Each structure stands twice: as C-alpha cells, then as structure tokens.
Tab-separated table of C-alpha atoms in Angstrom:
chain	number	residue	atom	x	y	z
A	235	MET	CA	-87.067	-45.999	-40.864
A	236	ALA	CA	-87.902	-43.357	-37.911
A	237	GLY	CA	-87.355	-45.785	-34.992
A	238	ARG	CA	-84.322	-46.871	-36.803
A	239	GLY	CA	-82.490	-42.966	-37.197
A	240	GLY	CA	-83.315	-42.665	-33.823
A	241	ARG	CA	-81.072	-45.486	-32.502
A	242	HIS	CA	-78.724	-44.385	-34.819
A	243	LEU	CA	-78.539	-40.851	-33.047
A	244	ALA	CA	-78.269	-42.714	-29.518
A	245	TRP	CA	-75.545	-44.858	-30.383
A	246	LEU	CA	-73.831	-41.543	-31.958
A	247	GLY	CA	-74.479	-39.997	-28.703
A	248	LEU	CA	-73.339	-42.689	-26.504
A	249	VAL	CA	-69.806	-43.059	-28.207
A	250	ILE	CA	-69.421	-39.474	-28.763
A	251	LEU	CA	-69.725	-39.259	-24.697
A	252	LEU	CA	-67.224	-42.395	-23.767
A	253	ALA	CA	-64.552	-41.162	-25.863
A	254	TYR	CA	-64.995	-37.465	-24.124
A	255	VAL	CA	-64.893	-39.904	-21.281
A	256	GLY	CA	-62.034	-41.901	-22.714
A	257	TRP	CA	-60.360	-38.677	-23.324
A	258	ILE	CA	-61.037	-37.131	-19.403
A	259	ALA	CA	-59.940	-40.560	-17.792
A	260	ALA	CA	-56.970	-40.757	-20.235
A	261	PRO	CA	-54.105	-39.545	-17.996
A	262	TYR	CA	-55.489	-40.681	-15.244
A	263	LEU	CA	-55.483	-43.987	-16.064
A	264	ARG	CA	-52.336	-43.710	-18.343
A	265	SER	CA	-50.765	-42.793	-14.748
A	266	VAL	CA	-52.509	-46.330	-13.287
A	267	ILE	CA	-50.690	-48.253	-16.020
A	268	VAL	CA	-47.596	-46.909	-16.679
A	269	ARG	CA	-46.622	-45.652	-13.477
A	270	ASP	CA	-45.665	-42.106	-14.969
A	271	ALA	CA	-44.295	-40.417	-11.397
A	272	ALA	CA	-40.451	-40.299	-10.098
A	273	LEU	CA	-38.962	-40.560	-6.699
A	274	THR	CA	-36.778	-36.851	-6.795
A	275	SER	CA	-35.036	-34.309	-4.479
A	276	TRP	CA	-34.239	-30.996	-4.309
A	277	ILE	CA	-30.957	-30.283	-6.358
A	278	ASN	CA	-28.717	-28.064	-4.140
A	279	VAL	CA	-25.823	-25.961	-6.423
A	280	THR	CA	-22.949	-25.140	-4.417
A	281	ALA	CA	-20.760	-22.208	-6.299
A	282	ALA	CA	-16.975	-21.431	-5.667
A	283	SER	CA	-16.584	-18.467	-3.248
A	284	ILE	CA	-12.863	-17.425	-4.418
A	285	SER	CA	-11.331	-17.322	-7.352
A	286	GLY	CA	-8.640	-20.526	-8.038
A	287	ASN	CA	-8.153	-23.404	-9.229
A	288	LEU	CA	-9.915	-26.599	-8.564
A	289	ASP	CA	-8.075	-28.985	-6.346
A	290	ALA	CA	-6.880	-32.696	-8.028
A	291	LYS	CA	-8.982	-35.018	-6.096
A	292	PRO	CA	-12.885	-34.260	-5.903
A	293	LEU	CA	-15.829	-36.156	-5.016
A	294	TYR	CA	-17.195	-37.187	-8.319
A	295	PRO	CA	-21.290	-37.854	-8.972
A	296	GLY	CA	-22.392	-40.433	-6.820
A	297	ALA	CA	-20.151	-40.134	-3.618
A	298	ARG	CA	-21.035	-39.375	-0.461
A	299	VAL	CA	-19.594	-35.951	1.575
A	300	GLY	CA	-17.967	-37.046	4.409
A	301	ALA	CA	-17.723	-35.980	8.087
A	302	ASP	CA	-16.276	-33.091	6.714
A	303	GLY	CA	-18.803	-31.589	4.818
A	304	ARG	CA	-16.093	-31.255	1.323
A	305	ILE	CA	-16.585	-31.888	-2.081
A	306	ALA	CA	-13.534	-29.716	-3.479
A	307	GLY	CA	-11.283	-27.678	-2.739
A	308	ILE	CA	-10.103	-24.318	-4.014
A	309	GLU	CA	-6.662	-22.858	-4.060
A	310	ASP	CA	-5.361	-19.553	-5.005
A	311	PRO	CA	-2.022	-19.259	-5.175
A	312	ARG	CA	-1.932	-15.542	-6.388
A	313	ALA	CA	-3.663	-14.489	-2.908
A	314	ASP	CA	-2.790	-10.893	-2.042
A	315	SER	CA	-1.047	-10.820	1.253
A	316	THR	CA	0.027	-7.361	1.252
A	317	THR	CA	-2.876	-6.500	4.069
A	318	LEU	CA	-1.034	-9.294	6.274
A	319	ALA	CA	2.155	-8.108	5.455
A	320	LYS	CA	1.520	-4.153	6.556
A	321	ALA	CA	-0.657	-5.554	10.087
A	322	GLN	CA	2.261	-7.569	11.067
A	323	ALA	CA	5.185	-4.576	10.282
A	324	ASP	CA	2.919	-2.266	12.268
A	325	LEU	CA	2.785	-5.535	14.884
A	326	ALA	CA	6.608	-5.668	15.137
A	327	ARG	CA	6.913	-2.222	15.439
A	328	ALA	CA	4.912	-2.171	18.289
A	329	GLU	CA	6.815	-4.702	20.337
A	330	GLY	CA	10.031	-3.272	18.919
A	331	ARG	CA	8.409	-0.086	20.893
A	332	ILE	CA	7.221	-1.905	23.839
A	333	ALA	CA	10.722	-3.225	23.786
A	334	ALA	CA	12.371	0.070	23.924
A	335	LEU	CA	10.205	1.567	26.119
A	336	GLY	CA	10.696	-1.208	28.909
A	337	GLU	CA	14.676	-0.556	28.449
A	338	LEU	CA	14.016	3.351	29.666
A	339	ALA	CA	11.921	2.290	32.238
A	340	GLY	CA	14.388	0.236	33.776
A	341	LYS	CA	17.316	2.380	33.146
A	342	LEU	CA	14.902	5.114	34.757
A	343	ALA	CA	13.996	2.793	37.655
A	344	ALA	CA	18.111	2.318	38.141
A	345	ILE	CA	18.335	5.808	38.031
A	346	ILE	CA	15.872	6.708	40.143
A	347	ALA	CA	17.218	4.478	43.167
A	348	GLU	CA	20.764	5.684	42.642
A	349	ARG	CA	19.343	9.640	43.010
A	350	GLN	CA	17.345	8.026	45.738
A	351	ALA	CA	20.277	7.082	47.639
A	352	THR	CA	22.675	10.045	46.948
A	353	ALA	CA	19.681	12.214	48.334
A	354	ALA	CA	19.266	10.260	50.969
A	355	ALA	CA	23.032	10.504	51.885
A	356	TYR	CA	22.792	14.146	51.313
A	357	ALA	CA	19.808	14.807	53.997
A	358	THR	CA	21.132	12.860	56.411
A	359	THR	CA	25.097	14.801	55.382
A	360	PHE	CA	22.756	18.223	55.807
A	361	LYS	CA	20.803	17.477	59.108
A	362	GLN	CA	24.278	16.580	60.577
A	363	ASP	CA	25.808	19.622	59.642
A	364	LEU	CA	23.042	21.698	60.834
A	365	ASP	CA	23.150	19.527	63.929
A	366	SER	CA	26.953	20.357	63.954
A	367	THR	CA	26.062	24.201	63.357
A	368	ILE	CA	23.268	24.130	66.615
A	369	ALA	CA	25.748	22.240	68.847
A	370	GLY	CA	28.753	24.831	68.195
A	371	ALA	CA	26.582	27.590	68.720
A	372	GLU	CA	25.335	26.445	71.770
A	373	SER	CA	29.040	25.493	72.934
A	374	SER	CA	29.560	29.202	71.631
A	375	LEU	CA	26.687	30.867	73.732
A	376	ALA	CA	27.345	29.112	76.792
A	377	LEU	CA	31.421	29.982	77.079
A	378	THR	CA	30.101	33.665	75.509
A	379	ARG	CA	27.414	34.103	78.729
A	380	ARG	CA	30.127	32.999	80.800
A	381	ARG	CA	32.454	35.480	79.534
A	382	LEU	CA	29.467	38.556	79.459
A	383	GLU	CA	29.115	37.722	82.726
A	384	LEU	CA	32.666	38.052	84.241
A	385	GLU	CA	33.066	41.144	82.006
A	386	ARG	CA	30.354	42.284	83.611
A	387	LEU	CA	32.069	41.861	86.922
A	388	GLN	CA	35.101	43.491	85.670
A	389	SER	CA	33.121	46.406	84.429
A	390	ASN	CA	31.652	46.879	87.799
A	391	ARG	CA	34.792	47.090	89.035
A	392	SER	CA	36.421	49.660	87.807
A	393	ILE	CA	33.352	51.838	87.509
A	394	VAL	CA	33.529	51.385	91.160
A	395	LEU	CA	37.541	51.974	91.214
A	396	ALA	CA	37.080	55.235	89.176
A	397	GLN	CA	34.196	56.785	90.907
A	398	ARG	CA	36.160	56.350	94.546
A	399	GLY	CA	39.714	57.576	92.680
A	400	SER	CA	41.411	54.636	92.511
A	401	GLY	CA	40.941	53.273	88.777
A	402	SER	CA	41.148	55.149	85.995
A	403	GLN	CA	37.668	56.068	84.221
A	404	ALA	CA	39.526	54.892	80.486
A	405	ALA	CA	40.101	51.387	82.461
A	406	ALA	CA	35.873	51.714	83.213
A	407	ASP	CA	35.174	52.642	79.952
A	408	ALA	CA	37.303	49.122	78.179
A	409	ALA	CA	35.658	47.437	80.703
A	410	ASN	CA	32.387	48.797	79.352
A	411	ALA	CA	33.319	48.214	75.637
A	412	LEU	CA	34.319	44.420	76.261
A	413	VAL	CA	30.638	43.572	78.158
A	414	ALA	CA	29.319	44.951	74.824
A	415	GLU	CA	31.246	43.487	72.907
A	416	HIS	CA	30.565	40.248	74.335
A	417	GLU	CA	26.345	41.283	74.681
A	418	ARG	CA	26.682	41.697	70.749
A	419	THR	CA	28.694	38.033	70.349
A	420	LEU	CA	26.195	36.480	72.426
A	421	SER	CA	23.093	37.958	70.745
A	422	GLU	CA	25.314	36.497	67.006
A	423	SER	CA	25.473	33.115	68.958
A	424	ALA	CA	21.654	32.844	69.868
A	425	THR	CA	20.516	34.125	65.930
A	426	THR	CA	22.722	31.753	64.662
A	427	ARG	CA	21.600	28.814	66.728
A	428	GLU	CA	17.987	29.949	66.190
A	429	ARG	CA	18.228	30.037	62.181
A	430	ALA	CA	20.205	26.583	62.292
A	431	ALA	CA	17.324	24.915	64.225
A	432	LEU	CA	15.119	26.586	61.635
A	433	ARG	CA	16.962	25.485	59.092
A	434	ARG	CA	17.037	21.768	61.104
A	435	GLN	CA	12.981	21.533	61.015
A	436	ALA	CA	13.170	22.143	57.299
A	437	ALA	CA	15.582	19.839	56.181
A	438	GLU	CA	13.082	17.354	58.496
A	439	ALA	CA	10.259	18.612	55.867
A	440	GLY	CA	12.191	17.768	53.026
A	441	VAL	CA	13.435	21.406	52.749
A	442	PHE	CA	16.932	22.213	52.176
A	443	LEU	CA	18.077	26.032	52.824
A	444	LEU	CA	21.123	27.334	52.790
A	445	ASP	CA	23.008	30.245	55.440
A	446	ASP	CA	21.761	32.688	52.717
A	447	GLY	CA	18.496	31.337	52.063
A	448	THR	CA	18.733	29.281	48.387
A	449	ASP	CA	17.584	26.151	47.949
A	450	ALA	CA	19.961	23.231	48.302
A	451	GLY	CA	17.882	20.419	47.291
A	452	ILE	CA	19.515	20.132	44.277
A	453	ALA	CA	19.610	15.974	44.610
A	454	TYR	CA	15.886	15.873	45.230
A	455	ARG	CA	14.661	18.610	42.904
A	456	SER	CA	16.888	15.498	40.000
A	457	LEU	CA	14.915	13.149	41.327
A	458	ASP	CA	11.459	14.520	41.079
A	459	GLU	CA	12.452	15.245	37.313
A	460	ALA	CA	13.330	11.270	37.012
A	461	TRP	CA	10.022	10.606	38.387
A	462	LEU	CA	8.087	12.192	36.052
A	463	ARG	CA	9.828	11.133	33.254
A	464	LEU	CA	9.534	7.586	34.151
A	465	GLY	CA	5.872	7.854	35.032
A	466	GLN	CA	5.487	9.476	31.794
A	467	VAL	CA	7.252	6.590	30.091
A	468	ASP	CA	4.850	4.107	32.144
A	469	SER	CA	1.838	6.417	30.367
A	470	GLU	CA	3.818	5.476	27.096
A	471	LEU	CA	4.133	2.175	27.852
A	472	ALA	CA	0.803	1.008	28.740
A	473	ALA	CA	-0.487	3.613	25.502
A	474	ALA	CA	1.991	1.356	23.542
A	475	LYS	CA	0.797	-2.260	25.051
A	476	ALA	CA	-2.714	-1.045	24.236
A	477	GLU	CA	-1.425	-0.483	20.335
A	478	VAL	CA	-0.064	-4.227	20.532
A	479	THR	CA	-3.110	-5.546	21.218
A	480	ALA	CA	-4.934	-3.980	18.470
A	481	ALA	CA	-1.922	-4.937	16.365
A	482	GLN	CA	-2.108	-8.803	16.988
A	483	ALA	CA	-6.273	-8.313	16.698
A	484	LEU	CA	-5.304	-6.387	13.307
A	485	VAL	CA	-2.590	-9.435	12.373
A	486	GLU	CA	-5.457	-11.923	13.558
A	487	ALA	CA	-8.183	-10.739	10.954
A	488	ALA	CA	-5.801	-10.466	8.301
A	489	ARG	CA	-4.543	-13.701	8.713
A	490	ASN	CA	-7.870	-14.993	8.473
A	491	LEU	CA	-9.405	-12.969	5.516
A	492	TYR	CA	-6.148	-13.733	3.923
A	493	ASP	CA	-6.359	-17.774	4.311
A	494	MET	CA	-10.155	-17.489	3.099
A	495	ASN	CA	-9.018	-15.700	-0.265
A	496	ARG	CA	-5.929	-18.209	-0.116
A	497	ALA	CA	-8.063	-21.485	0.534
A	498	ALA	CA	-11.378	-22.383	0.563
A	499	THR	CA	-14.151	-25.322	0.487
A	500	VAL	CA	-16.726	-26.611	-1.728
A	501	GLY	CA	-18.909	-27.774	0.806
A	502	ALA	CA	-21.946	-29.956	1.046
A	503	PRO	CA	-24.190	-31.436	4.604
A	504	PRO	CA	-22.460	-34.842	5.300
A	505	GLY	CA	-24.202	-37.360	3.849
A	506	ALA	CA	-25.055	-35.786	1.010
A	507	LEU	CA	-24.853	-37.107	-2.559
A	508	VAL	CA	-22.895	-35.814	-4.773
A	509	TRP	CA	-25.073	-35.204	-7.939
A	510	SER	CA	-22.843	-33.306	-10.800
A	511	LEU	CA	-19.298	-32.091	-10.613
A	512	MET	CA	-19.295	-28.631	-13.097
A	513	VAL	CA	-15.958	-28.052	-13.213
A	514	ALA	CA	-13.200	-30.471	-14.121
A	515	PRO	CA	-10.153	-30.684	-11.408
A	516	GLY	CA	-7.916	-28.612	-11.607
A	517	SER	CA	-9.916	-25.906	-13.499
A	518	ALA	CA	-10.220	-22.097	-12.760
A	519	VAL	CA	-12.872	-20.522	-11.407
A	520	GLN	CA	-14.317	-17.054	-9.988
A	521	PRO	CA	-16.646	-16.530	-7.468
A	522	GLY	CA	-19.958	-17.227	-7.856
A	523	MET	CA	-19.648	-19.880	-10.849
A	524	PRO	CA	-20.947	-23.242	-9.937
A	525	VAL	CA	-19.105	-26.259	-9.075
A	526	ALA	CA	-20.897	-28.977	-7.941
A	527	SER	CA	-24.589	-30.403	-7.057
A	528	TRP	CA	-25.259	-32.326	-4.547
A	529	VAL	CA	-28.961	-33.833	-2.892
A	530	ASP	CA	-29.779	-34.462	0.529
A	531	CYS	CA	-31.142	-37.910	0.421
A	532	HIS	CA	-33.116	-37.239	3.854
A	533	VAL	CA	-35.666	-35.331	1.975
A	534	LEU	CA	-37.411	-37.589	-0.498
A	535	LEU	CA	-40.192	-36.321	-2.739
A	536	VAL	CA	-42.344	-37.792	-5.952
A	537	ASP	CA	-42.815	-35.992	-8.875
A	538	VAL	CA	-45.924	-36.685	-9.867
A	539	PRO	CA	-47.688	-35.499	-13.266
A	540	VAL	CA	-51.376	-34.899	-13.049
A	541	SER	CA	-54.055	-33.279	-15.755
A	542	ASP	CA	-55.356	-29.784	-14.426
A	543	ILE	CA	-58.876	-31.143	-13.313
A	544	GLU	CA	-57.128	-33.711	-10.843
A	545	LEU	CA	-54.624	-30.980	-9.863
A	546	ALA	CA	-58.024	-28.802	-8.950
A	547	LEU	CA	-58.988	-31.212	-6.958
A	548	LEU	CA	-55.474	-31.393	-4.481
A	549	ARG	CA	-55.198	-30.148	-1.841
A	550	LYS	CA	-51.617	-29.085	-0.230
A	551	GLY	CA	-51.660	-32.061	3.036
A	552	ALA	CA	-53.523	-34.442	0.886
A	553	ALA	CA	-52.810	-37.887	1.531
A	554	ALA	CA	-51.444	-40.195	-1.373
A	555	ASP	CA	-50.568	-44.087	-1.891
A	556	ILE	CA	-47.145	-44.139	-3.725
A	557	VAL	CA	-46.082	-47.943	-4.876
A	558	VAL	CA	-42.362	-47.524	-6.093
A	559	GLU	CA	-41.147	-49.543	-9.060
A	560	GLY	CA	-39.985	-52.776	-7.976
A	561	GLU	CA	-41.769	-52.787	-4.694
A	562	ALA	CA	-44.741	-54.564	-3.570
A	563	ALA	CA	-45.708	-52.315	-0.518
A	564	HIS	CA	-47.445	-49.338	-0.713
A	565	ARG	CA	-45.997	-46.310	1.070
A	566	HIS	CA	-48.040	-43.072	2.312
A	567	GLY	CA	-47.000	-39.662	1.490
A	568	THR	CA	-48.715	-36.411	1.873
A	569	VAL	CA	-49.074	-33.522	-1.102
A	570	ALA	CA	-46.146	-31.374	-0.643
A	571	LEU	CA	-46.826	-28.510	-3.671
A	572	LEU	CA	-48.786	-28.173	-6.309
A	573	ARG	CA	-48.070	-26.082	-9.655
A	574	GLY	CA	-50.121	-25.758	-12.630
A	575	ALA	CA	-49.387	-26.750	-16.064
A	576	ALA	CA	-47.805	-23.590	-17.133
A	577	ALA	CA	-45.722	-23.411	-14.061
A	578	THR	CA	-43.912	-26.951	-13.247
A	579	ILE	CA	-40.705	-27.337	-11.659
A	580	GLY	CA	-37.896	-28.227	-13.844
A	581	PRO	CA	-34.471	-30.088	-13.381
A	582	VAL	CA	-32.655	-26.707	-12.399
A	583	ASP	CA	-34.152	-27.754	-8.957
A	584	LEU	CA	-35.042	-31.285	-9.338
A	585	ALA	CA	-32.401	-33.739	-9.375
A	586	ALA	CA	-35.336	-36.428	-11.487
A	587	ILE	CA	-38.332	-35.657	-13.258
A	588	ALA	CA	-41.214	-37.810	-14.029
A	589	LYS	CA	-40.933	-39.451	-17.746
A	590	GLY	CA	-44.638	-38.551	-17.918
A	591	ARG	CA	-43.867	-34.979	-17.998
A	592	ARG	CA	-45.168	-33.502	-21.049
A	593	PRO	CA	-46.341	-29.986	-22.008
A	594	GLY	CA	-50.347	-29.364	-20.825
A	595	ILE	CA	-50.047	-31.606	-17.602
A	596	GLY	CA	-49.743	-30.311	-14.158
A	597	GLN	CA	-47.494	-31.308	-10.982
A	598	VAL	CA	-47.874	-32.158	-7.870
A	599	LEU	CA	-44.920	-32.949	-5.082
A	600	VAL	CA	-45.711	-35.861	-2.761
A	601	ALA	CA	-43.359	-35.778	0.282
A	602	LEU	CA	-42.292	-39.334	1.216
A	603	GLU	CA	-40.995	-40.078	4.479
A	604	PRO	CA	-37.505	-41.964	3.336
A	605	THR	CA	-36.728	-45.580	4.534
A	606	GLY	CA	-33.012	-46.760	5.707
A	607	ALA	CA	-32.817	-48.247	2.291
A	608	ASP	CA	-33.621	-45.279	0.786
A	609	LEU	CA	-31.056	-43.275	3.374
A	610	GLU	CA	-27.967	-46.028	1.496
A	611	THR	CA	-28.960	-46.407	-1.928
A	612	CYS	CA	-31.075	-42.825	-2.435
A	613	PRO	CA	-33.216	-43.755	-5.075
A	614	ILE	CA	-33.435	-40.755	-7.482
A	615	GLY	CA	-35.248	-41.058	-10.655
A	616	HIS	CA	-36.937	-44.249	-9.685
A	617	ALA	CA	-40.372	-44.809	-11.022
A	618	ALA	CA	-43.211	-44.589	-8.905
A	619	TYR	CA	-47.457	-44.840	-9.058
A	620	VAL	CA	-49.161	-42.355	-7.032
A	621	ASP	CA	-52.385	-42.899	-6.221
A	622	PHE	CA	-54.724	-39.918	-4.104
A	623	PRO	CA	-57.097	-41.975	-2.299
A	624	ASP	CA	-59.808	-39.096	-1.799
A	625	ILE	CA	-59.962	-38.164	-5.509
A	626	GLY	CA	-61.305	-41.209	-7.696
A	627	LEU	CA	-62.776	-41.359	-11.587
A	628	VAL	CA	-66.329	-40.441	-10.742
A	629	ASP	CA	-65.192	-36.866	-8.697
A	630	ILE	CA	-62.577	-35.852	-12.443
A	631	LEU	CA	-65.716	-36.863	-14.418
A	632	ARG	CA	-68.153	-34.986	-11.956
A	633	ALA	CA	-65.667	-31.732	-12.388
A	634	ARG	CA	-64.998	-31.745	-15.407
A	635	LEU	CA	-68.415	-31.952	-16.575
A	636	ARG	CA	-69.518	-29.451	-13.602
A	637	LEU	CA	-71.786	-31.497	-12.093
C-alpha cells in the first residue's frame, strides 16, 4: 500500500508539472500554430489647417496619394480680405504719390532749364553793359585828358599874358577854372571806369552789382530756389519709392495670408495609402479637426503578441524570422519596439493590431523590409507568424522557473 501511494503522488506531481509547463508554453505554442501576428504600419492623421468646406472629390480609403501630395482640398469662401484690401490701398496711394512727385520733378526741371537760360542771357547782357560802360569811360578819359592838356596850355598862356600885361587876370582865372573842371571830370571818369571794371570782375564770379551796390542777381537767386525745391522733391521721391517697395512687400504678404486662409490642402507624402476619410465631402471643418489618415507603405512593421516572460528575454535589435500568411519563404526582421502588457500600442497609432492581442499579453513591433510587391499592395493587416531564433521553449521555461 505504501509503495502504491508513493507512485500515485509521483504521477500526481508529474501531471501538475506538465500542466504548469503547458500553461507557461501555451502562448508560445499558440503563436506557432495560429499565426496571431499581423503586418502593420504607423497610422498618420492629417488635420485641417483652416476653417471651410471639404471639396467634393477627395481621395477615398485605398487610394494612393499622387505627386502633388493632395488627399483633399479645403476652401473658405468667407475668408477675410480686409488686410489685403488695406495693403493694396496703401500701395496705390504710395504709387500715386510717386507719380505726382515725378510729375512735379519734371516741371521743376523744365522751370530750372528755363531759368538757366534766362540767367545766362541776363549775365551776358549785364556783362555786355559793363563792357560798354568801361569802353565809354575809357573813351571819355582819353578825350578828357586831351582837353585837359589843351586847357592847361591855354591856362599857362593866359597866366603869362596876364603877367606881361597883355592879357587880363580874369581870363587867366577862367582858364584855371576850366583846367580844374576837366581834372574833376577826368577823376570821375577814372572812378567810373574802375568801378565798372570791379563790377565786371564780380560778374564773372556770378555776383551782379548795380551802381548803388545792390545785388542784381534776381534770376540766379530764383534759379537757386528752384534747384533747392528740386532737391527736396528728389528726396521725397526716393522716400516714396522706398514706401512703394515696403507696400509691395506688405501686399505680397497679405495676399499669401489671404490665399492660405481661403484655400488649403489636406496632404500626405506622394505614394502614401489613404487609410480613412474622417469627414464627408462638402462638410464643414475647423482648424485642427482630423480629416484623413494615411500610412507609408515603405514603413512595414509586424505587431507580435508575446507573453511577459518572452518579452523579458527580448532586446531591441534582436533577430526575428517571419512567415507571412500565403507566403512560403521566411523573411528576416529586427525588433524595433518592446511594450509590456500594460502599455501596448493600439489602433490610434497602428493601422492594424494582431488578432492575438488580448489583456495580459505584451507587444513586440518588428521592423520588416518591404518588397516591391509590398510597396504595390501595402499588405496591412495580413496575418503572420514570428519566431525569435534566439529564444526557445526551454529558455522560456527556465526564465519562468528562474533556473
């Protein structure tokens, strides 16, 4: 009896051990038989950038994004154009000011040309008049000198005759008075000539003096005023041109802002697969509102459900052998991300979730290099079996039993 009871206990212990081993190995064996992994990729959501209405012809799920990167368009017919209109009005005013200043500058240039001709004619006439005055003074000086010589001879004779008693003293005095008069006339003519010569020299320097010493260069002063005004207009014209340049930049910025607020594109990289359209065509959208989601078929992942024990044995970069449902050949991938059962990545981030996903099961994301056929068909959601060659059933049992 004692021997039979011992055998029963041994069999009971063996059964309990096998049940424990089966419980531990069940997730591993189930993944081999069921192929509970799935091909997946990151899902990307594109939101509206402006308020408006979605166009009537967006790309629907399953379509590929073209070279223009467009999934759908948004248009807002009520976009505010006030800023653009104000910038255009400011530009028009600045351009009008340039036109007015340009016309004024042209008129001033014509006035300056006319005044230059007048001033040149005045200067020529003024110099000619002085030249005539100088020539007349020199001629008068010559005549006065000759008369003075004659009068002096006559005066000397009158004095001699008066001294001899042959002539009267009154005649001698009269002759002396004529000499004095001619000397005075000679002095005045010389003074007139010298003053005229000085005024002629001043005229060459642009200073036109009258006989009384006042300035006669009215034409030149008027010309200087016109030049000063033209300089002011040129400065104002340069400032107005700078204002036009700034106004053009503001108009361009306002137009770009208006265009961005009036129409926008819901986009994705060329070749991406439209995964879902979250807004019906023609519907109203607001900024930040999700409109469509898409996946990049160049980024292919495998979502693998694993037990916490197997997860603890894996490391990022570990090798993985993959068999996709319907394919006979193995593929090779590497572990890209590990997540425990309490923090698995769900359908918000992944386009497909493994069918073996359930509470208490960890998650491994394996990076898989897509083939040409994968890029064409984008096999998101296809079932797959994944084996990690560096980890076997014995490794899992030893980890669980802490051996």
